[in-house]
Short mmCIF file of C-alpha atoms in Angstrom, two decimals:
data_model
loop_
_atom_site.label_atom_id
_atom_site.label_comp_id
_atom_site.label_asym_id
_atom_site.label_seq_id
_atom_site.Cartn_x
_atom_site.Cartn_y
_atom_site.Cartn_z
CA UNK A 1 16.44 -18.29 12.13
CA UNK A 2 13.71 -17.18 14.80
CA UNK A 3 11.66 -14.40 13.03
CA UNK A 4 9.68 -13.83 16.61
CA UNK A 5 9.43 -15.46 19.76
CA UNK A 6 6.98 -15.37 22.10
CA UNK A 7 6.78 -16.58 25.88
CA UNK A 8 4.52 -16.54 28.22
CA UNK A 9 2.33 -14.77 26.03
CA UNK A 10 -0.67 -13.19 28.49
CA UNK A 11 -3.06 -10.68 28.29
CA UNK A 12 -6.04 -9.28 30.07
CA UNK A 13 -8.63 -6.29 29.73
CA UNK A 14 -10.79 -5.11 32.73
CA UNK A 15 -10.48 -6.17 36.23
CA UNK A 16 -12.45 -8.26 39.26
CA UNK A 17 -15.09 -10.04 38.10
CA UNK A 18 -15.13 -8.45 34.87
CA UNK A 19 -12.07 -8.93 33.73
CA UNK A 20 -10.93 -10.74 30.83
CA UNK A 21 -8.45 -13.34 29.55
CA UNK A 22 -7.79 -12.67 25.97
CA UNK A 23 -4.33 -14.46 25.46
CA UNK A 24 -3.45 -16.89 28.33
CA UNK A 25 0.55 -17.97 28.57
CA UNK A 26 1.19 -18.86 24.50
CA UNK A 27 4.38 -19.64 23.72
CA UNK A 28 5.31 -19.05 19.65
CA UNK A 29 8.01 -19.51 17.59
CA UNK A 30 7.88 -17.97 13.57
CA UNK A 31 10.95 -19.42 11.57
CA UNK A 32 12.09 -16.90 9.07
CA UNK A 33 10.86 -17.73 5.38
CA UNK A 34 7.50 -19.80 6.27
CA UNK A 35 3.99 -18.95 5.96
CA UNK A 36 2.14 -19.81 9.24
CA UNK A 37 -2.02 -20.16 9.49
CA UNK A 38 -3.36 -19.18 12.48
CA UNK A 39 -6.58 -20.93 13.33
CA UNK A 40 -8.94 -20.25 16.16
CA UNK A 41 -12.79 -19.61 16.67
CA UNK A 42 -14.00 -16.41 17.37
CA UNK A 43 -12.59 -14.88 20.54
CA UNK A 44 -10.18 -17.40 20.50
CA UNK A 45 -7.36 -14.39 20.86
CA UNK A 46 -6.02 -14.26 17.05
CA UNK A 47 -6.16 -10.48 16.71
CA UNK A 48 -4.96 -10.25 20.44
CA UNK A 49 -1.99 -11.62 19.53
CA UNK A 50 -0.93 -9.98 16.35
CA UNK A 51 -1.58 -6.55 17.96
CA UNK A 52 0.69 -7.85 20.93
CA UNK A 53 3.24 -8.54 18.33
CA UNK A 54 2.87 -5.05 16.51
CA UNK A 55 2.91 -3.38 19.56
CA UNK A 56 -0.67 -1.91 19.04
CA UNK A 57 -1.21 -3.59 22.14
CA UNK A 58 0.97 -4.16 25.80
CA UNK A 59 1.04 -7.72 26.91
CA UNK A 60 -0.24 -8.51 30.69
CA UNK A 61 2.80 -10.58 30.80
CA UNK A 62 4.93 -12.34 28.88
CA UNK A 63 7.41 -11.11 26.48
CA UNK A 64 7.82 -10.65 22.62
CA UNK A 65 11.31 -10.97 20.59
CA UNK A 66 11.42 -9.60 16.72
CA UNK A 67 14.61 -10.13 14.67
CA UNK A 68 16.06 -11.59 18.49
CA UNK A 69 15.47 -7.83 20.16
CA UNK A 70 13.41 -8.10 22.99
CA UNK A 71 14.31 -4.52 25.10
CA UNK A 72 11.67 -1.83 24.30
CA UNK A 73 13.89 0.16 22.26
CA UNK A 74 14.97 -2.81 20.59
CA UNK A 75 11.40 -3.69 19.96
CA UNK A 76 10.50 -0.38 18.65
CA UNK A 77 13.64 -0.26 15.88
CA UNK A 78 12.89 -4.45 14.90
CA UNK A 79 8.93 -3.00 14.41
CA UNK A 80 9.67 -1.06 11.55
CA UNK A 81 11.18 -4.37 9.78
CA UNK A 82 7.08 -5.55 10.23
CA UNK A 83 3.88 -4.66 8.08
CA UNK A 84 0.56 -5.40 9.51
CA UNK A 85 -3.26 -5.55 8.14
CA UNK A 86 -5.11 -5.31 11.89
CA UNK A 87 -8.80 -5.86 11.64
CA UNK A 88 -9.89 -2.55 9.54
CA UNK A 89 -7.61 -0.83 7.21
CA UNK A 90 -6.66 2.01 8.80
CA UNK A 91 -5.92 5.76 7.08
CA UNK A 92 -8.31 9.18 6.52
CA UNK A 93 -11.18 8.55 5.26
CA UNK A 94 -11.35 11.67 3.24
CA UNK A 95 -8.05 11.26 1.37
CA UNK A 96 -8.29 8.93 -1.48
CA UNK A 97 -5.91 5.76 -2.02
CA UNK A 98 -3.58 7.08 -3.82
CA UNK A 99 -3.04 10.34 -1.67
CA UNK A 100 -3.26 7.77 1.80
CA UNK A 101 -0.62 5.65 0.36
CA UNK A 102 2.00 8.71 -0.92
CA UNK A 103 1.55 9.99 2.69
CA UNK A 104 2.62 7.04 4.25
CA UNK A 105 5.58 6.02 1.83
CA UNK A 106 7.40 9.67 2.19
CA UNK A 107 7.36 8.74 6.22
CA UNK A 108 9.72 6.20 4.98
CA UNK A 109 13.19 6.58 4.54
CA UNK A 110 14.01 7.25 0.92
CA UNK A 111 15.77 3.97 0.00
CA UNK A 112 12.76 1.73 0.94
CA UNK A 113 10.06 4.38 -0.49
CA UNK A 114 8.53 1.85 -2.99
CA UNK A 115 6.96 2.06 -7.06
CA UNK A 116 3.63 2.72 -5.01
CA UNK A 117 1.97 2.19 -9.15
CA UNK A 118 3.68 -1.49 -9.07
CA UNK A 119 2.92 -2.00 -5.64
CA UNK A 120 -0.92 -1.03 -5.92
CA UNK A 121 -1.08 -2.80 -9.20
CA UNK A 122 0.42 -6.26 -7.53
CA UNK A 123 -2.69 -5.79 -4.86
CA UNK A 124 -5.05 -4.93 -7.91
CA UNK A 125 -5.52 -1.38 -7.24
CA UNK A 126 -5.36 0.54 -10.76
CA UNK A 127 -6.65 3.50 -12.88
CA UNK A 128 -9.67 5.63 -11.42
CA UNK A 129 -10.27 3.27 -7.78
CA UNK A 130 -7.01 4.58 -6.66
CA UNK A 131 -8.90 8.93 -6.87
CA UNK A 132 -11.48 7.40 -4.83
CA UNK A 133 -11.77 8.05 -0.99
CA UNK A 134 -11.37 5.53 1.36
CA UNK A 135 -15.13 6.50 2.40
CA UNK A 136 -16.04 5.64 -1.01
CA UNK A 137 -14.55 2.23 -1.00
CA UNK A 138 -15.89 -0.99 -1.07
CA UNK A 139 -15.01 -3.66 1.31
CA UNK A 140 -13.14 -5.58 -0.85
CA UNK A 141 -11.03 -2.30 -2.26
CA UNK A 142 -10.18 -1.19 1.40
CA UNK A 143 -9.05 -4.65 1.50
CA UNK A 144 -6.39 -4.26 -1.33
CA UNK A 145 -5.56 -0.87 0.25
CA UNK A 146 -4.81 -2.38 3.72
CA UNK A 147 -2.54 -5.04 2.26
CA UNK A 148 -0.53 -2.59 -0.11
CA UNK A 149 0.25 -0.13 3.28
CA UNK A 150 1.00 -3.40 4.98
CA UNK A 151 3.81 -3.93 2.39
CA UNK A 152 5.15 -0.29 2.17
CA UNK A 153 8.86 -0.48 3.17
CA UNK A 154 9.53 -4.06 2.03
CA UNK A 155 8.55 -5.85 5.44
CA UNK A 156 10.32 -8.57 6.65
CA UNK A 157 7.16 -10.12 8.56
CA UNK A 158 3.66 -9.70 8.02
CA UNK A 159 0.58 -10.31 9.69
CA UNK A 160 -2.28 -10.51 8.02
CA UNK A 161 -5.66 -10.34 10.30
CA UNK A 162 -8.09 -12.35 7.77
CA UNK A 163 -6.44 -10.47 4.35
CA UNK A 164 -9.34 -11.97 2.07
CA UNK A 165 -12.36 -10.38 4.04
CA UNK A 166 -14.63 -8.63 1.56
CA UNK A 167 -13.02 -10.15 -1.69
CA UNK A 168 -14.83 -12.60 -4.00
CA UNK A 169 -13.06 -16.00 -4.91
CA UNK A 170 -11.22 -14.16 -8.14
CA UNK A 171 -9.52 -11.69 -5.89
CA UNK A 172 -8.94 -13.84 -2.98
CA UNK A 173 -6.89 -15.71 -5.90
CA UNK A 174 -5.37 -13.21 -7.10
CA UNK A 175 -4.07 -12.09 -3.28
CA UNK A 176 -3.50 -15.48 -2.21
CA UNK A 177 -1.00 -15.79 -5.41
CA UNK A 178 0.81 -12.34 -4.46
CA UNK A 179 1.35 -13.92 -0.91
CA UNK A 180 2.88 -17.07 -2.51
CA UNK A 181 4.81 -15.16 -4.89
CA UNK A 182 6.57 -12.73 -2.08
CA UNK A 183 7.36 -15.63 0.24
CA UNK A 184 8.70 -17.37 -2.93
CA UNK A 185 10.68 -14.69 -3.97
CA UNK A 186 11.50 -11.95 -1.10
CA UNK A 187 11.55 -15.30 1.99
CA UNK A 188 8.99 -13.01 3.58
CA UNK A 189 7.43 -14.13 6.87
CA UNK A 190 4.04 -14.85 7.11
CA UNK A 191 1.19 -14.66 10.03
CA UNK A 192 -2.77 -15.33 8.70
CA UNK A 193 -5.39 -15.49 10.43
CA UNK A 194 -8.55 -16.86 8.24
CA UNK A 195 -11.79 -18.44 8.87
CA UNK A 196 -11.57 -19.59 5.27
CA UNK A 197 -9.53 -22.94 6.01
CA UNK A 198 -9.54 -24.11 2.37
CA UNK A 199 -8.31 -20.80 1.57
CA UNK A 200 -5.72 -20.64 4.45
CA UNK A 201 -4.40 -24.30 3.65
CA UNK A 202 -3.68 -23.00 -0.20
CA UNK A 203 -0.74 -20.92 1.38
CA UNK A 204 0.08 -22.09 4.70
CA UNK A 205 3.08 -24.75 5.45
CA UNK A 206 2.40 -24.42 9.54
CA UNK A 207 -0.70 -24.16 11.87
CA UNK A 208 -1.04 -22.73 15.03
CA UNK A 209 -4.46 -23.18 16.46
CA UNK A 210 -5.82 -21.11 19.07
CA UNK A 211 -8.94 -21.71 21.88
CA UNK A 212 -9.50 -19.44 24.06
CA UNK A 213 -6.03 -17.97 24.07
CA UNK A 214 -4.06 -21.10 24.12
CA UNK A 215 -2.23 -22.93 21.61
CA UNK A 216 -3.84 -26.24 21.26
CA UNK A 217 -1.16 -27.14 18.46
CA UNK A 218 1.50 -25.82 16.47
CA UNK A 219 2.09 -28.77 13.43
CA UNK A 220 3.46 -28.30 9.79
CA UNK A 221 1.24 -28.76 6.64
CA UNK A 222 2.52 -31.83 5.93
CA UNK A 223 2.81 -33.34 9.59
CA UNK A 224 -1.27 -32.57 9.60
CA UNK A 225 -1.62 -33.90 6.68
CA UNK A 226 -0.18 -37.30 7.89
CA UNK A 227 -2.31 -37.20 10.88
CA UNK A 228 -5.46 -35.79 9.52
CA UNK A 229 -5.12 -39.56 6.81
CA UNK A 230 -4.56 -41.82 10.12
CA UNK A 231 -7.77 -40.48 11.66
CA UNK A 232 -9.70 -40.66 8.19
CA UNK A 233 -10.30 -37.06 8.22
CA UNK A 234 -10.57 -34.72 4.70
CA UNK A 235 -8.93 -31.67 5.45
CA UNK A 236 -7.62 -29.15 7.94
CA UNK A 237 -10.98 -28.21 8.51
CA UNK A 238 -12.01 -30.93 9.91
CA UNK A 239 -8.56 -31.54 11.63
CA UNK A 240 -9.20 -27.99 13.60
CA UNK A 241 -12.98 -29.27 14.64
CA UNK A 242 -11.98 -32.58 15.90
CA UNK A 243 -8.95 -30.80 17.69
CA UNK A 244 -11.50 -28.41 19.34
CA UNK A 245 -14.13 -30.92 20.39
CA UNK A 246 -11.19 -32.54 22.12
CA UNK A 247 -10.35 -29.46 24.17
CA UNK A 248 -14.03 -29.40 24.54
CA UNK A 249 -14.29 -32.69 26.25
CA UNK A 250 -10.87 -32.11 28.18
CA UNK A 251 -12.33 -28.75 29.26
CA UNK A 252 -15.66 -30.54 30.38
CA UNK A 253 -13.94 -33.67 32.26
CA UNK A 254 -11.76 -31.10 34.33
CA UNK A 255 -14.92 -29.46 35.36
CA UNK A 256 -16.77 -32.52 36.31
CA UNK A 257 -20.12 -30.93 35.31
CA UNK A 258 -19.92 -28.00 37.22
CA UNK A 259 -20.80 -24.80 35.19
CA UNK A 260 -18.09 -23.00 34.86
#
């Protein structure tokens, strides 16, 4: 079953000469249960498109479907079904942790209020971190904090805007297993984004990669795999450069020379 849909996915900031084409007509389909990488440069529209999907963001045009609701109210209800870590971790600055976490779990109605002491100890948040402020955090705690409010309220999809950032390789590990372990055991829906390939291909079992908000590709794990041997390449790293160099030379050939 269809998770999301997306069609005609479009959007664009500013106007005239100055404006901007973040996400230009992608078309994306998440089957319920996998875990999807999404792969793309910088600017290439990844966070774009995961706030267009959390409705952080309105789409130019285009349309989204969650859970096969597609109306705005629709939308709205199948959002609460989603949990989302958007560039920063979001929550007061002031308030520690613990106290950000229990404010956002009693907004939640009482039979999916979670064990927020499991759920912070599955994210590796324990003992005196969770009394410190979020101002007091490191990187790599606000981190952990923005993935355990991502899974308040047992989410049926989650996007995860590079979920690693600020961890070292013990507790990227140690996240990377939790993510294995829920889609193992709860079938829960996965979106990453990661510049860490090696990291992202420990996890993933589909691609999409992005440039310049299109989809150059959307291919299972083991379908790149397959391809990635018959053109002698190592790894999905190097699958996602020679897949860009060959937009790049498609891009230049259509331009004949001309700057753009």
């Amino acid at each position: 079953m269809a998770v999301l849909k997306a069609t005609g996915l479009r959007k664009e900031y500013g106007r005239g000469k100055k404006r901007l084409t973040a996400l230009d007509g992608v078309d994306l389909t998440l089957e319920e249960g996998r875990i999807y990488g999404l792969v793309g440069n910088n600017g290439a529209g990844k966070t774009t498109l995961m706030r267009l999907i959390a409705g952080l963001a309105l789409p130019t045009a285009g349309t989204v479907s969650l859970f096969g609701a597609a109306d705005p109210a629709g939308l709205q209800e199948a959002r609460k079904r989603l949990g989302s870590l958007i560039s920063e971790p979001s929550g007061y600055e002031d308030l520690s942790i613990w106290q950000n976490l229990k404010a956002q779990a009693v907004l939640l109605p009482k039979a999916r209020q979670p064990d927020l002491r499991a759920l912070c100890a599955a994210v590796g948040l324990e003992g005196a971190v969770l009394r410190r402020s979020l101002r007091q955090c490191s990187a790599g705690q606000k981190q952990r904090y923005g993935l355990a409010s991502a899974l308040l309220g047992e989410p049926e999809l989650l996007l995860l805007d590079e979920p690693t950032n600020g961890l070292d390789p013990s507790g990227a590990a140690e996240i990377r297993e939790l993510l294995l372990r829920l889609n193992r055991e709860r079938g829960l829906t996965m979106l990453v984004s990661s510049h860490l390939l090696a990291e992202l291909h420990k996890i993933a079992a589909d691609y999409v990669f992005l440039r310049f908000g299109r989809v150059l590709e959307t291919v299972s794990a083991r379908e790149l795999e397959a391809r990635a041997a018959a053109r002698g390449l190592k790894d999905v790293e190097d699958y996602f450069i020679a897949l860009d160099r060959e937009a790049q030379r498609r891009e230049g050939s259509l331009l004949g020379g001309r700057d753009p």
